mmCIF file of C-alpha atoms in Angstrom:
data_model
loop_
_atom_site.group_PDB
_atom_site.id
_atom_site.type_symbol
_atom_site.label_atom_id
_atom_site.label_comp_id
_atom_site.label_asym_id
_atom_site.label_seq_id
_atom_site.Cartn_x
_atom_site.Cartn_y
_atom_site.Cartn_z
ATOM 1 C CA MET A 966 -85.777 -38.682 59.327
ATOM 2 C CA GLY A 967 -82.187 -37.485 59.894
ATOM 3 C CA ARG A 968 -83.311 -34.128 61.267
ATOM 4 C CA LYS A 969 -85.827 -35.668 63.641
ATOM 5 C CA LYS A 970 -83.227 -38.048 64.970
ATOM 6 C CA LYS A 971 -80.731 -35.247 65.441
ATOM 7 C CA ASN A 972 -83.164 -33.169 67.490
ATOM 8 C CA LYS A 973 -84.045 -35.946 69.920
ATOM 9 C CA LEU A 974 -82.666 -35.755 73.437
ATOM 10 C CA HIS A 975 -80.320 -38.579 74.331
ATOM 11 C CA LYS A 976 -81.896 -41.004 76.744
ATOM 12 C CA LYS A 977 -80.088 -41.794 79.953
ATOM 13 C CA LYS A 978 -80.659 -44.574 82.406
ATOM 14 C CA HIS A 979 -81.081 -43.403 85.955
ATOM 15 C CA GLY A 980 -81.690 -45.749 88.832
ATOM 16 C CA GLY A 981 -83.764 -45.047 91.916
ATOM 17 C CA THR A 982 -86.364 -42.406 92.645
ATOM 18 C CA TYR A 983 -86.021 -38.648 92.352
ATOM 19 C CA ASN A 984 -86.389 -35.953 94.943
ATOM 20 C CA LYS A 985 -86.681 -32.405 93.624
ATOM 21 C CA LYS A 986 -82.971 -31.566 94.071
ATOM 22 C CA LYS A 987 -81.830 -34.715 92.314
ATOM 23 C CA LEU A 988 -84.384 -34.149 89.579
ATOM 24 C CA LYS A 989 -83.160 -30.592 88.932
ATOM 25 C CA ASN A 990 -79.584 -31.812 88.542
ATOM 26 C CA ALA A 991 -80.719 -34.555 86.156
ATOM 27 C CA ILE A 992 -82.707 -32.024 84.082
ATOM 28 C CA LEU A 993 -79.750 -29.644 83.857
ATOM 29 C CA SER A 994 -77.388 -32.479 82.913
ATOM 30 C CA THR A 995 -79.727 -33.387 80.066
ATOM 31 C CA LEU A 996 -80.066 -29.779 78.896
ATOM 32 C CA TYR A 997 -76.287 -29.228 78.954
ATOM 33 C CA GLU A 998 -75.943 -31.986 76.356
ATOM 34 C CA ASN A 999 -78.480 -30.191 74.128
ATOM 35 C CA PRO A 1000 -77.919 -26.521 75.025
ATOM 36 C CA GLY A 1001 -79.791 -25.027 72.067
ATOM 37 C CA LYS A 1002 -82.911 -27.194 72.294
ATOM 38 C CA THR A 1003 -86.306 -26.116 73.619
ATOM 39 C CA VAL A 1004 -87.977 -28.895 75.633
ATOM 40 C CA ASN A 1005 -91.120 -29.677 77.615
ATOM 41 C CA TYR A 1006 -91.659 -32.044 80.531
ATOM 42 C CA ARG A 1007 -92.569 -34.951 78.216
ATOM 43 C CA GLN A 1008 -89.236 -34.757 76.405
ATOM 44 C CA ILE A 1009 -87.359 -34.537 79.700
ATOM 45 C CA SER A 1010 -89.281 -37.547 80.996
ATOM 46 C CA GLY A 1011 -88.341 -39.531 77.905
ATOM 47 C CA ALA A 1012 -84.689 -38.523 78.115
ATOM 48 C CA LEU A 1013 -84.531 -39.568 81.772
ATOM 49 C CA SER A 1014 -86.610 -42.730 81.193
ATOM 50 C CA ILE A 1015 -89.175 -41.565 83.756
ATOM 51 C CA LYS A 1016 -92.602 -43.207 83.473
ATOM 52 C CA ASP A 1017 -93.925 -42.624 86.988
ATOM 53 C CA PRO A 1018 -96.854 -40.121 86.695
ATOM 54 C CA GLU A 1019 -96.038 -38.318 89.959
ATOM 55 C CA THR A 1020 -92.393 -37.796 89.012
ATOM 56 C CA ARG A 1021 -93.432 -36.579 85.542
ATOM 57 C CA LYS A 1022 -95.613 -33.929 87.202
ATOM 58 C CA LEU A 1023 -92.699 -32.958 89.433
ATOM 59 C CA ILE A 1024 -90.614 -32.254 86.316
ATOM 60 C CA ASN A 1025 -92.914 -29.328 85.469
ATOM 61 C CA VAL A 1026 -92.433 -27.910 88.960
ATOM 62 C CA ALA A 1027 -88.650 -28.388 88.756
ATOM 63 C CA LEU A 1028 -88.479 -26.674 85.359
ATOM 64 C CA GLN A 1029 -90.427 -23.690 86.655
ATOM 65 C CA GLU A 1030 -88.157 -23.358 89.690
ATOM 66 C CA LEU A 1031 -85.068 -23.603 87.481
ATOM 67 C CA ALA A 1032 -86.500 -20.736 85.438
ATOM 68 C CA ASP A 1033 -87.141 -18.705 88.606
ATOM 69 C CA ASP A 1034 -83.550 -19.332 89.725
ATOM 70 C CA GLY A 1035 -82.124 -18.198 86.359
ATOM 71 C CA TYR A 1036 -80.890 -21.554 85.116
ATOM 72 C CA VAL A 1037 -83.336 -21.857 82.207
ATOM 73 C CA ASP A 1038 -85.499 -19.539 80.117
ATOM 74 C CA GLN A 1039 -89.214 -20.180 79.720
ATOM 75 C CA ILE A 1040 -89.748 -19.741 75.984
ATOM 76 C CA SER A 1041 -93.526 -20.254 76.115
ATOM 77 C CA ARG A 1042 -95.995 -22.046 78.321
ATOM 78 C CA GLY A 1043 -94.504 -25.414 79.247
ATOM 79 C CA LYS A 1044 -91.417 -24.974 77.048
ATOM 80 C CA PHE A 1045 -87.958 -24.270 78.432
ATOM 81 C CA LYS A 1046 -84.421 -23.762 77.181
ATOM 82 C CA LEU A 1047 -81.056 -23.666 78.923
ATOM 83 C CA LYS A 1048 -80.134 -20.069 79.661
ATOM 84 C CA ALA A 1049 -77.010 -18.727 78.019
ATOM 85 C CA ARG A 1050 -74.978 -16.009 79.642
ATOM 86 C CA THR A 1051 -75.426 -12.666 77.920
ATOM 87 C CA GLY A 1052 -72.355 -11.268 76.187
ATOM 88 C CA LYS A 1053 -69.606 -13.047 74.291
ATOM 89 C CA VAL A 1054 -66.590 -14.724 75.836
ATOM 90 C CA THR A 1055 -63.415 -15.328 73.845
ATOM 91 C CA GLY A 1056 -60.754 -17.852 74.819
ATOM 92 C CA ILE A 1057 -58.348 -20.600 73.775
ATOM 93 C CA ILE A 1058 -59.217 -24.298 73.445
ATOM 94 C CA GLU A 1059 -57.243 -26.744 75.591
ATOM 95 C CA MET A 1060 -58.175 -30.290 74.556
ATOM 96 C CA GLN A 1061 -58.202 -33.086 77.136
ATOM 97 C CA PRO A 1062 -57.422 -36.791 76.496
ATOM 98 C CA GLN A 1063 -61.012 -37.746 77.396
ATOM 99 C CA GLY A 1064 -62.377 -35.768 74.421
ATOM 100 C CA PHE A 1065 -63.756 -32.660 76.137
ATOM 101 C CA ALA A 1066 -61.926 -29.333 76.377
ATOM 102 C CA TYR A 1067 -61.356 -26.321 78.587
ATOM 103 C CA VAL A 1068 -61.608 -22.769 77.307
ATOM 104 C CA VAL A 1069 -59.230 -20.410 79.080
ATOM 105 C CA SER A 1070 -60.296 -16.771 78.892
ATOM 106 C CA ASP A 1071 -59.299 -13.519 80.591
ATOM 107 C CA GLU A 1072 -63.024 -12.804 80.792
ATOM 108 C CA LEU A 1073 -63.677 -15.790 83.055
ATOM 109 C CA GLU A 1074 -62.521 -16.409 86.613
ATOM 110 C CA GLN A 1075 -61.976 -20.075 85.800
ATOM 111 C CA PRO A 1076 -61.811 -22.224 82.627
ATOM 112 C CA ALA A 1077 -65.125 -23.251 81.061
ATOM 113 C CA VAL A 1078 -65.735 -26.933 80.294
ATOM 114 C CA ILE A 1079 -66.764 -27.696 76.706
ATOM 115 C CA SER A 1080 -68.156 -31.181 76.072
ATOM 116 C CA SER A 1081 -67.090 -32.957 72.878
ATOM 117 C CA ARG A 1082 -70.532 -32.473 71.332
ATOM 118 C CA ASN A 1083 -70.345 -28.716 71.963
ATOM 119 C CA LEU A 1084 -66.891 -28.164 70.434
ATOM 120 C CA ASN A 1085 -68.379 -27.638 66.963
ATOM 121 C CA HIS A 1086 -65.125 -28.600 65.178
ATOM 122 C CA ALA A 1087 -62.856 -26.536 67.459
ATOM 123 C CA MET A 1088 -59.369 -27.990 67.914
ATOM 124 C CA GLU A 1089 -56.406 -27.648 70.273
ATOM 125 C CA GLY A 1090 -55.130 -24.088 70.498
ATOM 126 C CA ASP A 1091 -57.963 -22.523 68.485
ATOM 127 C CA LYS A 1092 -59.171 -19.071 69.470
ATOM 128 C CA VAL A 1093 -62.937 -19.340 69.877
ATOM 129 C CA ARG A 1094 -66.039 -17.484 70.994
ATOM 130 C CA ILE A 1095 -68.295 -19.360 73.410
ATOM 131 C CA HIS A 1096 -71.596 -19.082 75.212
ATOM 132 C CA VAL A 1097 -71.263 -19.789 78.910
ATOM 133 C CA TYR A 1098 -74.325 -21.396 80.461
ATOM 134 C CA ALA A 1099 -75.843 -20.673 83.837
ATOM 135 C CA ARG A 1100 -73.656 -22.390 86.377
ATOM 136 C CA ARG A 1101 -75.023 -25.342 88.307
ATOM 137 C CA LYS A 1102 -74.219 -25.433 91.987
ATOM 138 C CA LYS A 1103 -71.020 -27.347 92.782
ATOM 139 C CA HIS A 1104 -70.343 -27.877 89.059
ATOM 140 C CA ASP A 1105 -67.737 -26.480 86.700
ATOM 141 C CA LEU A 1106 -68.565 -23.603 84.411
ATOM 142 C CA GLU A 1107 -69.829 -25.036 81.103
ATOM 143 C CA GLY A 1108 -70.254 -23.640 77.641
ATOM 144 C CA GLU A 1109 -70.506 -24.173 73.895
ATOM 145 C CA VAL A 1110 -68.315 -22.999 71.026
ATOM 146 C CA THR A 1111 -70.330 -20.691 68.792
ATOM 147 C CA GLU A 1112 -67.569 -19.390 66.527
ATOM 148 C CA ILE A 1113 -64.002 -20.299 65.634
ATOM 149 C CA LEU A 1114 -62.113 -17.025 65.378
ATOM 150 C CA GLU A 1115 -58.643 -18.306 64.557
ATOM 151 C CA ARG A 1116 -57.294 -21.763 63.813
ATOM 152 C CA ALA A 1117 -54.107 -22.696 65.671
ATOM 153 C CA LYS A 1118 -53.239 -25.374 63.133
ATOM 154 C CA THR A 1119 -54.432 -26.226 59.632
ATOM 155 C CA ILE A 1120 -51.539 -28.367 58.371
ATOM 156 C CA PHE A 1121 -51.218 -32.024 59.405
ATOM 157 C CA VAL A 1122 -48.826 -34.880 58.657
ATOM 158 C CA GLY A 1123 -50.097 -38.397 58.198
ATOM 159 C CA LYS A 1124 -50.666 -41.448 56.031
ATOM 160 C CA VAL A 1125 -52.741 -41.403 52.849
ATOM 161 C CA GLN A 1126 -55.581 -43.909 52.471
ATOM 162 C CA THR A 1127 -57.247 -43.969 49.065
ATOM 163 C CA THR A 1128 -60.504 -45.453 47.759
ATOM 164 C CA LYS A 1129 -61.937 -45.470 44.247
ATOM 165 C CA ASN A 1130 -63.395 -41.950 44.376
ATOM 166 C CA PHE A 1131 -61.709 -40.149 47.270
ATOM 167 C CA ALA A 1132 -59.040 -40.397 49.954
ATOM 168 C CA PHE A 1133 -58.273 -39.566 53.563
ATOM 169 C CA LEU A 1134 -55.169 -38.412 55.337
ATOM 170 C CA VAL A 1135 -54.951 -40.133 58.725
ATOM 171 C CA PRO A 1136 -53.001 -37.634 60.861
ATOM 172 C CA ALA A 1137 -50.209 -38.750 63.166
ATOM 173 C CA GLY A 1138 -50.726 -38.356 66.903
ATOM 174 C CA LYS A 1139 -53.947 -37.925 68.869
ATOM 175 C CA VAL A 1140 -55.884 -35.712 66.476
ATOM 176 C CA GLY A 1141 -59.325 -37.339 66.672
ATOM 177 C CA PHE A 1142 -60.339 -36.997 63.003
ATOM 178 C CA ASP A 1143 -59.256 -37.890 59.475
ATOM 179 C CA ILE A 1144 -58.976 -35.306 56.704
ATOM 180 C CA PHE A 1145 -61.163 -35.926 53.638
ATOM 181 C CA ILE A 1146 -59.157 -35.481 50.428
ATOM 182 C CA PRO A 1147 -61.027 -35.257 47.083
ATOM 183 C CA LYS A 1148 -59.384 -37.313 44.343
ATOM 184 C CA GLU A 1149 -58.393 -34.187 42.417
ATOM 185 C CA LYS A 1150 -56.648 -32.781 45.519
ATOM 186 C CA LEU A 1151 -54.239 -35.715 46.041
ATOM 187 C CA ASN A 1152 -51.500 -33.980 44.013
ATOM 188 C CA GLY A 1153 -49.775 -37.243 43.187
ATOM 189 C CA ALA A 1154 -50.019 -38.857 46.628
ATOM 190 C CA LYS A 1155 -50.566 -42.620 46.554
ATOM 191 C CA ASP A 1156 -52.155 -45.049 48.985
ATOM 192 C CA GLY A 1157 -49.945 -45.720 52.000
ATOM 193 C CA GLN A 1158 -47.585 -42.782 51.474
ATOM 194 C CA LYS A 1159 -46.648 -40.211 54.073
ATOM 195 C CA ALA A 1160 -47.828 -36.724 53.155
ATOM 196 C CA ILE A 1161 -48.712 -33.274 54.433
ATOM 197 C CA ALA A 1162 -52.294 -32.009 54.067
ATOM 198 C CA GLU A 1163 -53.850 -28.612 54.666
ATOM 199 C CA ILE A 1164 -57.427 -28.203 55.905
ATOM 200 C CA LYS A 1165 -59.366 -25.945 53.557
ATOM 201 C CA ASP A 1166 -62.899 -26.221 54.940
ATOM 202 C CA TRP A 1167 -64.948 -27.980 57.598
ATOM 203 C CA PRO A 1168 -68.677 -27.839 56.824
ATOM 204 C CA GLN A 1169 -70.925 -27.676 59.879
ATOM 205 C CA ASN A 1170 -72.545 -31.072 59.341
ATOM 206 C CA ALA A 1171 -69.424 -32.895 58.094
ATOM 207 C CA ARG A 1172 -67.690 -35.391 60.368
ATOM 208 C CA SER A 1173 -64.298 -34.732 58.766
ATOM 209 C CA PRO A 1174 -62.615 -31.558 57.532
ATOM 210 C CA PHE A 1175 -61.920 -31.163 53.807
ATOM 211 C CA GLY A 1176 -58.335 -30.699 52.709
ATOM 212 C CA GLU A 1177 -55.719 -31.190 50.025
ATOM 213 C CA ILE A 1178 -52.257 -32.736 49.883
ATOM 214 C CA ILE A 1179 -49.612 -30.006 49.728
ATOM 215 C CA GLU A 1180 -46.514 -32.215 49.865
ATOM 216 C CA VAL A 1181 -45.737 -35.906 49.438
ATOM 217 C CA LEU A 1182 -42.981 -37.069 51.797
ATOM 218 C CA GLY A 1183 -42.496 -40.586 50.453
ATOM 219 C CA ASP A 1184 -43.369 -44.208 51.115
ATOM 220 C CA THR A 1185 -44.236 -45.358 54.618
ATOM 221 C CA GLY A 1186 -41.221 -47.138 56.093
ATOM 222 C CA ASP A 1187 -38.706 -45.215 53.991
ATOM 223 C CA ASN A 1188 -36.095 -43.718 56.319
ATOM 224 C CA ASP A 1189 -36.137 -40.211 54.825
ATOM 225 C CA ALA A 1190 -39.926 -40.134 54.577
ATOM 226 C CA GLU A 1191 -40.351 -41.184 58.209
ATOM 227 C CA MET A 1192 -37.797 -38.656 59.464
ATOM 228 C CA HIS A 1193 -39.321 -35.850 57.415
ATOM 229 C CA ALA A 1194 -42.776 -36.799 58.712
ATOM 230 C CA ILE A 1195 -41.593 -36.513 62.325
ATOM 231 C CA LEU A 1196 -40.002 -33.140 61.663
ATOM 232 C CA ALA A 1197 -43.099 -31.830 59.873
ATOM 233 C CA GLU A 1198 -45.416 -33.128 62.623
ATOM 234 C CA PHE A 1199 -43.603 -30.952 65.157
ATOM 235 C CA GLU A 1200 -43.491 -28.041 62.705
ATOM 236 C CA LEU A 1201 -39.727 -28.264 62.273
ATOM 237 C CA PRO A 1202 -38.202 -27.617 58.818
ATOM 238 C CA HIS A 1203 -37.610 -30.877 56.961
ATOM 239 C CA LYS A 1204 -35.752 -29.286 54.055
ATOM 240 C CA PHE A 1205 -33.376 -26.363 53.683
ATOM 241 C CA PRO A 1206 -34.440 -23.078 52.075
ATOM 242 C CA GLN A 1207 -33.216 -22.605 48.488
ATOM 243 C CA ASN A 1208 -30.752 -19.854 49.445
ATOM 244 C CA VAL A 1209 -29.096 -22.213 51.957
ATOM 245 C CA ASP A 1210 -28.750 -24.966 49.334
ATOM 246 C CA LYS A 1211 -27.253 -22.479 46.862
ATOM 247 C CA ALA A 1212 -24.744 -21.264 49.464
ATOM 248 C CA ALA A 1213 -23.732 -24.850 50.255
ATOM 249 C CA GLU A 1214 -23.117 -25.578 46.555
ATOM 250 C CA LYS A 1215 -20.535 -22.761 46.428
ATOM 251 C CA ILE A 1216 -18.318 -24.409 49.049
ATOM 252 C CA PRO A 1217 -15.244 -25.850 47.231
ATOM 253 C CA LEU A 1218 -14.609 -29.579 47.577
ATOM 254 C CA GLU A 1219 -10.814 -29.214 47.280
ATOM 255 C CA ILE A 1220 -8.755 -28.419 50.389
ATOM 256 C CA GLN A 1221 -6.223 -25.662 49.878
ATOM 257 C CA LYS A 1222 -2.508 -26.509 50.306
ATOM 258 C CA GLU A 1223 -2.128 -23.774 52.934
ATOM 259 C CA GLU A 1224 -4.742 -25.504 55.054
ATOM 260 C CA ILE A 1225 -3.129 -28.935 54.681
ATOM 261 C CA LYS A 1226 0.163 -27.562 56.027
ATOM 262 C CA LYS A 1227 -1.577 -26.669 59.299
ATOM 263 C CA ARG A 1228 -2.712 -30.257 59.870
ATOM 264 C CA ARG A 1229 -1.409 -33.775 60.358
ATOM 265 C CA ASP A 1230 -1.733 -35.559 57.023
ATOM 266 C CA MET A 1231 -3.398 -38.980 57.484
ATOM 267 C CA ARG A 1232 -4.176 -39.649 53.826
ATOM 268 C CA LYS A 1233 -1.706 -42.530 53.574
ATOM 269 C CA THR A 1234 -3.359 -44.311 56.503
ATOM 270 C CA THR A 1235 -6.259 -46.594 55.545
ATOM 271 C CA THR A 1236 -9.324 -45.016 57.128
ATOM 272 C CA PHE A 1237 -12.949 -46.137 57.176
ATOM 273 C CA THR A 1238 -15.933 -43.878 57.686
ATOM 274 C CA ILE A 1239 -18.540 -45.146 60.124
ATOM 275 C CA ASP A 1240 -21.337 -43.180 58.441
ATOM 276 C CA PRO A 1241 -23.685 -45.115 56.119
ATOM 277 C CA ALA A 1242 -23.404 -44.814 52.347
ATOM 278 C CA ASP A 1243 -26.513 -42.604 52.124
ATOM 279 C CA ALA A 1244 -25.360 -40.140 54.803
ATOM 280 C CA LYS A 1245 -25.423 -36.429 53.999
ATOM 281 C CA ASP A 1246 -22.017 -35.906 55.611
ATOM 282 C CA PHE A 1247 -19.000 -38.047 56.494
ATOM 283 C CA ASP A 1248 -17.578 -36.605 59.677
ATOM 284 C CA ASP A 1249 -16.545 -39.662 61.741
ATOM 285 C CA ALA A 1250 -14.051 -42.366 60.832
ATOM 286 C CA LEU A 1251 -11.719 -45.055 62.220
ATOM 287 C CA SER A 1252 -8.254 -46.187 61.162
ATOM 288 C CA LEU A 1253 -6.103 -49.173 62.102
ATOM 289 C CA LYS A 1254 -2.381 -49.705 61.479
ATOM 290 C CA LYS A 1255 0.499 -51.758 62.888
ATOM 291 C CA LEU A 1256 3.333 -49.776 64.442
ATOM 292 C CA ASP A 1257 7.030 -50.559 64.127
ATOM 293 C CA ASN A 1258 7.135 -51.876 67.729
ATOM 294 C CA GLY A 1259 4.427 -54.428 66.946
ATOM 295 C CA ASN A 1260 1.551 -52.596 68.627
ATOM 296 C CA TRP A 1261 -1.656 -51.695 66.819
ATOM 297 C CA GLU A 1262 -2.842 -48.103 66.653
ATOM 298 C CA VAL A 1263 -6.547 -47.363 66.443
ATOM 299 C CA GLY A 1264 -7.256 -43.861 65.149
ATOM 300 C CA VAL A 1265 -10.510 -42.026 65.882
ATOM 301 C CA HIS A 1266 -11.044 -39.290 63.307
ATOM 302 C CA ILE A 1267 -13.475 -36.391 63.846
ATOM 303 C CA ALA A 1268 -13.956 -33.939 60.982
ATOM 304 C CA ASP A 1269 -13.313 -30.253 61.584
ATOM 305 C CA VAL A 1270 -16.737 -29.119 60.382
ATOM 306 C CA THR A 1271 -16.125 -25.576 61.626
ATOM 307 C CA HIS A 1272 -13.489 -25.168 58.914
ATOM 308 C CA TYR A 1273 -16.288 -25.008 56.369
#
């Protein structure tokens, strides 16, 4: 039953009567939504909700003329299929907010439009191979992704949602899909936590890609977890390399006497840092003291970080 349903043309409601020109455009619009399907006039009639006998006969004539003009191929008597351009075109996916995409290619004079149903799991920035279909008059060039040559991105940041037997990572931003995570691939991630997942596979008939958690960032709402999630989303490093941490550990905490002599010593003045207790550095501070003449002095202290 699932296969039969999948192969059916999508019905569209069209008002009014058809002349031949309007009918050809309606036929091509239907075929562009099902570019690999072979159809006859009965299937086109059903897709366009046409019951009028005269118009149904005109569909056969329109299909034959579309074949003569190079828009469709006649596979056998009474059966037609949208004609694909010979040769292979390679380009880059540029997703649009409405769900469709453009493929920009040096082999094409203009970008080709790829409907959402013809993306075949292609994502923003992917390098793909497409079939470009015969161009309809006064319409954009259209095509279908036939192969994903190179993924632009396989790692995503998001929130973990778990069920009894499996989990999903809901990516941040406008991604358009969730990543299916098998229970054994959670790697310690718990429901509601922020994490990073890597896509490992995307089967042809699966709605979601399959992936695994490669790093747990922490609980949603935790300051560090949220900041690290933002950094990771934009592919910025959210932790220092080990060699940098090791170099930082070698920096002495004591200030040498020779260095103190070069500076104004404020250690006897009560000074308050304005950084929070969990800050990684304390480089700004304020002081307040009463002068001999009765005035109050407010000191603004900025650390000399370049010294280190």
